Coordinates of C-alpha atoms in Angstrom, one line a residue:
M105 CA 6.8 25.8 -8.6
K106 CA 7.0 22.9 -11.1
E107 CA 7.1 19.4 -9.8
L108 CA 10.4 17.5 -10.2
E109 CA 9.0 15.0 -12.7
H110 CA 8.3 17.7 -15.2
I111 CA 11.8 19.0 -15.2
S112 CA 14.5 17.3 -17.3
H113 CA 17.4 19.8 -17.0
F114 CA 18.8 21.4 -13.8
Y115 CA 21.3 24.2 -13.8
F116 CA 23.1 24.9 -10.5
I117 CA 24.8 28.3 -9.8
G118 CA 27.3 27.5 -7.1
I119 CA 27.3 23.8 -7.9
G120 CA 30.5 23.0 -6.0
G121 CA 29.1 24.0 -2.6
I122 CA 28.7 21.2 0.0
G123 CA 24.9 21.4 -0.1
M124 CA 24.5 22.1 -3.8
S125 CA 26.8 19.3 -4.9
A126 CA 24.8 16.7 -3.0
L127 CA 21.6 17.8 -4.7
A128 CA 23.3 17.8 -8.1
R129 CA 24.5 14.2 -7.5
Y130 CA 21.0 13.1 -6.5
L131 CA 19.4 14.5 -9.6
N132 CA 22.2 13.1 -11.8
D133 CA 21.7 9.7 -10.2
H134 CA 18.0 9.9 -11.0
G135 CA 18.4 10.4 -14.7
K136 CA 18.1 14.2 -14.8
H137 CA 20.5 16.3 -17.0
V138 CA 22.6 18.4 -14.6
A139 CA 25.1 21.2 -15.3
G140 CA 26.4 24.2 -13.4
Y141 CA 28.8 27.1 -12.6
D142 CA 31.2 27.5 -9.8
R143 CA 33.9 30.1 -9.1
V144 CA 36.8 27.7 -8.5
V145 CA 37.7 24.1 -9.1
T146 CA 37.5 22.0 -5.9
A147 CA 37.7 18.4 -5.0
L148 CA 33.9 18.4 -4.9
S149 CA 33.5 20.0 -8.4
K150 CA 36.0 17.5 -9.8
K151 CA 34.0 14.6 -8.4
L152 CA 30.9 16.0 -10.1
E153 CA 32.7 16.3 -13.4
D154 CA 34.0 12.7 -13.0
E155 CA 30.3 11.7 -12.7
G156 CA 29.4 13.3 -16.0
I157 CA 28.2 16.7 -14.9
D158 CA 29.3 19.6 -17.0
I159 CA 30.7 22.6 -15.0
H160 CA 32.3 25.8 -16.1
Y161 CA 34.2 28.3 -14.0
S162 CA 33.5 31.7 -15.5
D163 CA 30.4 33.9 -15.5
S164 CA 29.3 33.1 -19.0
F165 CA 25.6 32.7 -20.0
G166 CA 26.7 31.9 -23.5
K167 CA 28.5 28.7 -22.3
I168 CA 25.3 27.3 -21.0
P169 CA 23.7 24.8 -23.4
D170 CA 20.3 25.9 -24.7
E171 CA 18.4 22.9 -23.2
F172 CA 19.2 24.3 -19.7
K173 CA 17.5 27.6 -20.7
S174 CA 14.1 26.1 -21.6
V175 CA 11.3 27.7 -19.8
E176 CA 9.2 24.5 -20.1
T177 CA 11.7 21.8 -19.0
A178 CA 14.6 23.4 -17.2
Q179 CA 15.1 24.7 -13.7
V180 CA 17.8 26.9 -12.2
I181 CA 19.0 26.3 -8.6
Y182 CA 21.1 28.9 -6.8
T183 CA 22.6 29.3 -3.3
P184 CA 22.3 32.5 -1.2
A185 CA 26.1 32.7 -1.3
V186 CA 25.8 33.9 -5.0
P187 CA 25.5 37.7 -5.3
V188 CA 22.1 38.9 -6.6
D189 CA 23.8 40.8 -9.4
F190 CA 25.7 37.7 -10.7
G191 CA 25.5 37.8 -14.5
E192 CA 24.2 34.3 -15.2
L193 CA 21.5 34.7 -12.4
V194 CA 20.4 38.1 -13.8
R195 CA 20.1 36.7 -17.4
F196 CA 18.1 33.7 -16.2
R197 CA 15.7 36.0 -14.3
E198 CA 15.3 38.0 -17.5
S199 CA 14.5 34.9 -19.4
G200 CA 11.5 33.9 -17.2
I201 CA 12.9 30.5 -16.4
N202 CA 11.9 28.8 -13.1
I203 CA 14.5 29.7 -10.5
L204 CA 14.7 28.2 -7.0
K205 CA 16.9 28.5 -3.9
R206 CA 18.7 25.4 -2.9
A207 CA 16.4 25.1 0.2
Q208 CA 13.3 25.1 -2.0
L209 CA 14.5 22.2 -4.1
L210 CA 15.4 20.3 -0.9
G211 CA 11.9 21.0 0.3
Q212 CA 10.4 19.5 -2.9
I213 CA 12.6 16.4 -2.5
S214 CA 11.6 16.0 1.2
R215 CA 8.0 15.5 0.1
T216 CA 8.9 12.4 -1.9
M217 CA 10.3 10.4 1.0
T218 CA 10.0 9.9 4.7
C219 CA 12.0 12.9 5.8
L220 CA 14.3 12.8 8.9
A221 CA 15.6 16.4 9.5
I222 CA 18.4 17.5 11.9
A223 CA 18.3 21.2 13.0
G224 CA 20.6 23.1 15.3
T225 CA 23.1 25.9 15.4
H226 CA 25.8 23.3 15.9
G227 CA 26.0 19.5 15.7
K228 CA 23.7 19.0 12.8
T229 CA 26.4 17.9 10.3
T230 CA 27.8 15.3 12.7
T231 CA 24.3 14.1 13.9
S232 CA 23.0 13.8 10.3
A233 CA 26.1 11.9 9.3
I234 CA 25.9 9.5 12.2
L235 CA 22.2 9.0 11.4
A236 CA 22.9 8.4 7.7
H237 CA 25.6 5.8 8.6
L238 CA 23.3 4.1 11.1
L239 CA 20.5 3.7 8.6
Y240 CA 22.8 2.7 5.8
K241 CA 24.5 0.0 7.9
S242 CA 21.0 -1.1 9.2
D243 CA 19.8 -1.9 5.6
V244 CA 17.4 1.0 5.5
K245 CA 16.9 2.3 1.9
V246 CA 18.2 5.8 2.7
T247 CA 19.2 9.0 0.8
A248 CA 21.3 11.4 2.8
F249 CA 22.2 15.0 1.9
L250 CA 25.1 15.9 4.3
G251 CA 26.8 19.2 5.1
G252 CA 30.2 17.5 5.4
I253 CA 32.3 14.7 3.9
L254 CA 31.7 11.4 5.6
E255 CA 35.0 9.7 6.3
E256 CA 35.7 6.3 4.6
Y257 CA 32.6 6.9 2.3
D258 CA 34.4 10.1 1.1
T259 CA 31.0 11.6 0.2
N260 CA 28.4 14.2 1.2
Y261 CA 25.7 12.2 -0.6
L262 CA 24.9 8.7 0.4
C263 CA 22.2 6.6 -1.3
S264 CA 21.0 3.1 -0.9
G265 CA 17.4 3.8 -1.8
T266 CA 14.6 6.3 -1.5
D267 CA 12.4 5.2 1.4
V268 CA 14.0 7.5 3.9
M269 CA 15.7 10.9 3.5
V270 CA 18.3 12.3 6.0
V271 CA 18.9 16.0 5.7
E272 CA 20.4 18.9 7.6
A273 CA 17.7 21.5 8.4
D274 CA 19.6 24.7 7.9
E275 CA 18.5 27.7 10.0
F276 CA 20.3 30.3 7.8
D277 CA 17.8 32.4 5.9
R278 CA 15.0 30.3 7.5
S279 CA 15.9 27.6 4.9
F280 CA 14.6 24.8 7.1
M281 CA 11.0 26.1 6.9
Q282 CA 10.9 24.7 3.3
L283 CA 11.2 21.1 4.5
D284 CA 8.4 18.7 5.2
P285 CA 9.9 16.6 8.1
D286 CA 8.3 13.4 9.4
I287 CA 10.8 13.1 12.3
A288 CA 13.1 15.9 13.4
G289 CA 15.8 16.5 15.9
I290 CA 17.2 19.8 17.3
T291 CA 20.7 19.7 18.7
S292 CA 21.0 23.3 19.9
M293 CA 19.5 26.8 19.6
D294 CA 22.5 29.1 20.4
A295 CA 22.1 32.4 18.6
D296 CA 23.8 32.8 15.3
H297 CA 23.3 34.6 11.9
L298 CA 22.2 37.8 13.7
D299 CA 23.1 39.6 10.5
V300 CA 20.0 37.9 9.0
Y301 CA 17.7 37.7 12.0
G302 CA 18.5 41.0 13.7
D303 CA 18.1 39.8 17.3
V304 CA 18.2 36.6 19.5
A305 CA 14.4 36.5 20.0
T306 CA 13.7 36.4 16.3
F307 CA 16.4 33.8 15.8
E308 CA 14.9 31.6 18.5
K309 CA 11.4 32.1 17.2
T310 CA 12.3 30.5 13.9
F311 CA 13.3 27.3 15.7
H312 CA 9.9 27.3 17.4
D313 CA 8.4 27.8 13.9
F314 CA 10.4 24.8 12.7
A315 CA 9.2 22.7 15.6
G316 CA 5.7 23.7 14.5
L317 CA 6.2 21.8 11.3
L318 CA 6.1 18.6 13.3
D319 CA 2.6 19.1 14.6
G320 CA 1.4 15.6 15.4
K321 CA 4.7 14.0 14.3
T322 CA 7.9 13.2 16.3
L323 CA 10.3 15.9 17.5
L324 CA 13.4 15.0 19.5
L325 CA 15.3 17.6 21.4
N326 CA 18.5 18.1 23.3
E327 CA 17.6 17.8 27.0
K328 CA 18.5 21.5 27.6
L329 CA 16.1 23.0 25.0
N330 CA 12.8 24.6 26.1
L331 CA 10.5 23.0 23.5
Q332 CA 7.9 20.3 23.6
G333 CA 9.1 16.9 22.4
L334 CA 11.0 13.8 23.3
K335 CA 14.2 14.7 25.3
V336 CA 17.6 13.3 24.5
G337 CA 20.7 13.7 26.6
L338 CA 23.6 12.7 28.9
D339 CA 22.0 13.6 32.2
S340 CA 18.2 13.1 31.6
G341 CA 15.7 12.4 28.9
D342 CA 13.5 9.9 27.2
Y343 CA 16.7 8.7 25.4
E344 CA 19.8 8.9 27.7
A345 CA 23.4 7.7 27.9
V346 CA 24.0 6.0 31.2
D347 CA 27.1 4.5 32.9
E348 CA 29.4 6.0 30.2
V349 CA 33.1 5.5 30.6
I350 CA 36.1 6.5 28.4
I351 CA 38.4 3.7 27.4
D352 CA 41.2 4.3 24.9
G353 CA 39.6 7.6 23.8
A354 CA 36.2 5.9 23.0
Y355 CA 32.9 6.2 24.9
H356 CA 31.4 3.0 26.2
F357 CA 27.8 3.4 27.5
D358 CA 24.3 1.9 27.8
L359 CA 21.5 3.7 26.0
K360 CA 18.2 4.1 28.0
T361 CA 15.2 4.3 25.6
P362 CA 11.4 4.3 26.2
Q363 CA 11.5 0.7 25.1
G364 CA 14.3 -0.4 27.5
I365 CA 18.1 -0.5 27.6
I366 CA 20.4 -1.0 24.7
D367 CA 23.6 -2.1 26.5
K368 CA 27.3 -2.0 25.5
C369 CA 27.2 0.9 23.0
L370 CA 30.4 2.3 21.6
L371 CA 31.3 5.6 20.1
K372 CA 34.8 6.4 18.9
L373 CA 34.4 10.1 18.6
P374 CA 35.8 12.2 21.5
G375 CA 33.8 15.0 23.2
K376 CA 30.6 15.1 25.2
H377 CA 29.0 17.1 22.3
N378 CA 29.6 14.1 20.0
L379 CA 28.2 11.7 22.5
S380 CA 25.1 13.9 22.7
N381 CA 24.9 14.0 18.9
A382 CA 25.2 10.2 18.6
I383 CA 22.4 9.7 21.1
L384 CA 20.1 12.0 19.1
A385 CA 20.9 10.1 15.9
M386 CA 20.3 6.7 17.6
A387 CA 17.0 8.1 19.0
I388 CA 15.8 9.2 15.5
A389 CA 16.8 5.9 14.0
L390 CA 14.9 4.0 16.6
E391 CA 11.8 6.2 16.2
Q392 CA 12.0 5.5 12.5
G393 CA 11.9 1.8 13.3
A394 CA 15.5 0.6 12.6
N395 CA 16.7 -2.5 14.3
P396 CA 18.3 -1.8 17.7
E397 CA 21.0 -4.4 17.5
K398 CA 22.0 -3.4 14.0
L399 CA 22.1 0.3 15.1
K400 CA 24.4 -0.6 18.0
Y401 CA 27.0 -2.3 15.8
A402 CA 26.7 0.5 13.2
L403 CA 27.4 3.1 15.8
A404 CA 30.6 1.4 16.8
S405 CA 31.9 1.6 13.2
F406 CA 31.0 5.3 12.6
P407 CA 34.1 6.7 10.9
G408 CA 33.6 10.4 11.6
V409 CA 33.1 13.5 9.4
K410 CA 36.0 15.5 7.8
R411 CA 36.9 18.6 9.7
R412 CA 34.9 17.6 12.8
F413 CA 37.6 16.8 15.4
T414 CA 39.7 15.1 12.8
Y415 CA 43.1 13.9 13.7
R416 CA 45.3 15.1 10.8
V417 CA 48.7 14.3 12.4
D418 CA 49.2 12.1 15.5
N419 CA 52.8 11.2 16.3
D420 CA 55.3 11.6 19.2
H421 CA 56.3 15.0 17.9
R422 CA 52.9 16.5 17.0
V423 CA 49.2 16.1 17.3
L424 CA 47.2 18.2 14.8
I425 CA 43.4 18.3 15.2
D426 CA 41.3 19.9 12.6
D427 CA 37.8 21.2 13.3
Y428 CA 35.2 23.4 11.5
A429 CA 34.2 25.2 14.7
H430 CA 33.3 28.8 14.0
H431 CA 31.0 29.7 16.9
P432 CA 32.0 30.2 20.6
K433 CA 29.9 27.2 21.7
E434 CA 31.6 25.0 19.1
I435 CA 35.0 26.2 20.3
D436 CA 34.0 25.3 23.9
A437 CA 33.0 21.8 22.7
V438 CA 36.4 21.3 21.0
Y439 CA 38.2 22.5 24.1
Q440 CA 36.2 20.0 26.3
A441 CA 37.0 17.1 23.9
V442 CA 40.8 17.9 23.6
T443 CA 41.1 18.4 27.3
E444 CA 39.4 15.0 27.9
M445 CA 42.0 13.4 25.6
Y446 CA 45.1 15.4 26.8
P447 CA 44.3 16.7 30.3
E448 CA 47.9 17.4 31.3
Q449 CA 49.4 18.8 28.0
E450 CA 49.6 22.3 26.7
K451 CA 47.1 23.2 24.0
L452 CA 47.7 25.7 21.2
V453 CA 44.8 26.9 19.0
V454 CA 45.0 28.6 15.6
F455 CA 41.6 30.2 14.8
Q456 CA 40.3 31.8 11.7
P457 CA 37.2 34.0 12.6
H458 CA 34.4 33.5 10.0
L459 CA 32.3 36.6 9.0
F460 CA 32.8 40.1 10.3
S461 CA 29.2 40.2 11.6
R462 CA 29.6 37.0 13.6
T463 CA 32.8 38.3 15.1
Q464 CA 31.1 41.5 16.0
D465 CA 28.1 39.9 17.5
F466 CA 30.0 37.4 19.7
I467 CA 33.4 39.0 20.2
E468 CA 33.2 38.8 24.1
E469 CA 32.1 35.1 23.9
F470 CA 34.9 34.3 21.4
A471 CA 37.4 35.9 23.7
L472 CA 36.2 33.8 26.7
S473 CA 36.2 30.5 24.6
L474 CA 39.6 31.0 23.1
S475 CA 41.1 32.1 26.5
K476 CA 40.8 28.5 27.8
F477 CA 43.7 27.4 25.5
D478 CA 47.3 27.9 26.6
K479 CA 48.4 29.7 23.4
V480 CA 46.3 31.4 20.8
A481 CA 47.1 32.4 17.2
L482 CA 44.4 34.3 15.2
L483 CA 44.2 34.6 11.4
D484 CA 42.5 37.5 9.7
I485 CA 38.7 37.3 9.6
Y486 CA 37.4 35.3 6.6
P487 CA 34.8 37.5 5.0
A488 CA 32.8 34.9 3.0
R489 CA 29.7 36.8 1.7
E490 CA 30.4 40.0 3.7
F491 CA 32.2 43.3 3.3
P492 CA 34.5 44.5 6.2
I493 CA 32.9 46.2 9.2
E494 CA 35.0 49.1 10.5
G495 CA 36.9 48.3 13.6
I496 CA 36.0 44.6 13.6
T497 CA 39.4 42.8 13.2
S498 CA 41.3 39.9 14.6
E499 CA 43.5 42.5 16.3
L500 CA 40.5 43.6 18.3
L501 CA 39.7 40.0 19.3
C502 CA 43.3 39.6 20.3
R503 CA 43.1 42.6 22.6
K504 CA 39.9 41.3 24.1
I505 CA 41.5 38.0 25.0
N506 CA 44.6 39.7 26.4
A507 CA 42.4 41.9 28.6
L508 CA 40.8 39.0 30.4
E509 CA 41.8 38.2 33.9
Q510 CA 42.7 34.6 33.0
S511 CA 44.4 35.3 29.6
P512 CA 46.5 32.7 27.8
E513 CA 50.3 32.7 28.0
V514 CA 50.5 33.8 24.3
V515 CA 47.9 35.5 22.2
T516 CA 48.8 37.0 18.8
V517 CA 47.6 37.5 15.2
V518 CA 49.6 35.6 12.6
E519 CA 49.8 35.6 8.8
K520 CA 49.0 32.3 7.1
D521 CA 52.6 32.0 5.8
D522 CA 53.8 32.2 9.4
I523 CA 51.7 29.6 11.1
E524 CA 54.3 26.8 10.9
E525 CA 57.1 29.0 12.2
F526 CA 54.8 30.2 15.1
V527 CA 53.8 26.7 16.1
N528 CA 57.5 25.5 16.0
D529 CA 58.6 28.5 18.1
M530 CA 55.9 27.7 20.7
G531 CA 57.1 24.1 21.1
T532 CA 53.6 22.8 21.8
R533 CA 52.7 19.2 20.8
I534 CA 48.9 19.6 20.8
V535 CA 47.8 21.9 18.0
I536 CA 44.2 22.6 17.2
M537 CA 43.2 24.5 14.0
L538 CA 39.7 25.9 13.8
G539 CA 37.5 27.8 11.4
A540 CA 35.0 27.6 8.6
G541 CA 36.8 29.7 6.0
D542 CA 39.9 28.7 3.9
I543 CA 42.0 27.6 6.9
G544 CA 41.6 24.1 5.6
V545 CA 44.2 24.9 2.9
E546 CA 46.8 25.8 5.5
I547 CA 45.9 22.6 7.5
N548 CA 46.5 20.5 4.4
K549 CA 50.0 22.1 4.0
L550 CA 50.9 21.5 7.6
T551 CA 49.6 17.9 7.5
E552 CA 51.9 17.1 4.6
K553 CA 54.9 18.6 6.4
W554 CA 54.2 17.2 9.8
S555 CA 53.0 13.7 8.9
D556 CA 56.6 12.5 8.2
A557 CA 58.0 14.3 11.2

């Protein structure tokens, strides 16, 4: 593996992805020549092109400039989402050029700065975004690679310097084992990606392996996790929220730390899961040495992450909440947050299952989580990188929900084109749309129509 300073040209296959695009922007910012391929034009790929990065949208090795094919000075980066038989990737392999997974490049970069890494089945995007914002506003020279778009900044890559790096530590494909963290936080260890890991024990073991990377360094953990480290939580821990109250949809609390109390903290994100994420981010920032008073004021101004309990419409006729939730525990967290905000009102959820394997592995749990809502509409399963699994459909999930003793008033499968008609027929003001696939396209359409209502 060549060191970064010896590489002048980087070619990304799948450059428009949320993780890939942040790395491309980092290298471009640091004077490297960057180009890449992606399947479709997106807002992220357009932004890269606006910053001078050359992108093409067809599998065409001939379109790639020769300087990106140099065995001596070029490097190819790809994401596991790219098929192994993808033409450009095959041709690069045949050429003998240096090829790395995204996680390997991220690991190389992590060794050039003090690395603060956030792991967890869910919560890592929000936690790392809060941490990046805290450090940025506290005048720490930080580079952050985020798995979501930070509101107001409108970016997944934030940079004020290269003293400290904030990064999501992704458990998929054991990617986080490539990192070299100095401080790490783990939000959760609920089983996922069983198509990769095979069973829950193997999945959990990889988190223990990740924790082992912190030997002699600082590891912070959600209070419920059975690992050795500083505990962070709402009910107990070395870092703990105390005396929290909700005023106008915001959490007001004091933060207990090993050094004392930081009083009168404020978080404007609803949901106990977000309060837990915020405390973990504050704890990591404090362990890093950031100023407590600056951190407190920075937390109060955190703007949120797109598609993480994002209000898209909020008027007398309709409230539309958009969230990336695609795991039963994440759906539970959204339900808790929306119930906290609207305890007496009916709640309608539109959910797009993500991956046939995940739906198969957790279909009973999905049914229980979705059954808490008053009305449920399911879109077809979004396949992402997978082929269909016989018998695993949204219709099956629908039947599972209806079979429960406490089933919702309405449970049905709808086509994308029928979402608006279905919601209007239901007459429900509070609408939550969930999923990690292409449901965001439908959310954008409804946002435009309902914003003026």
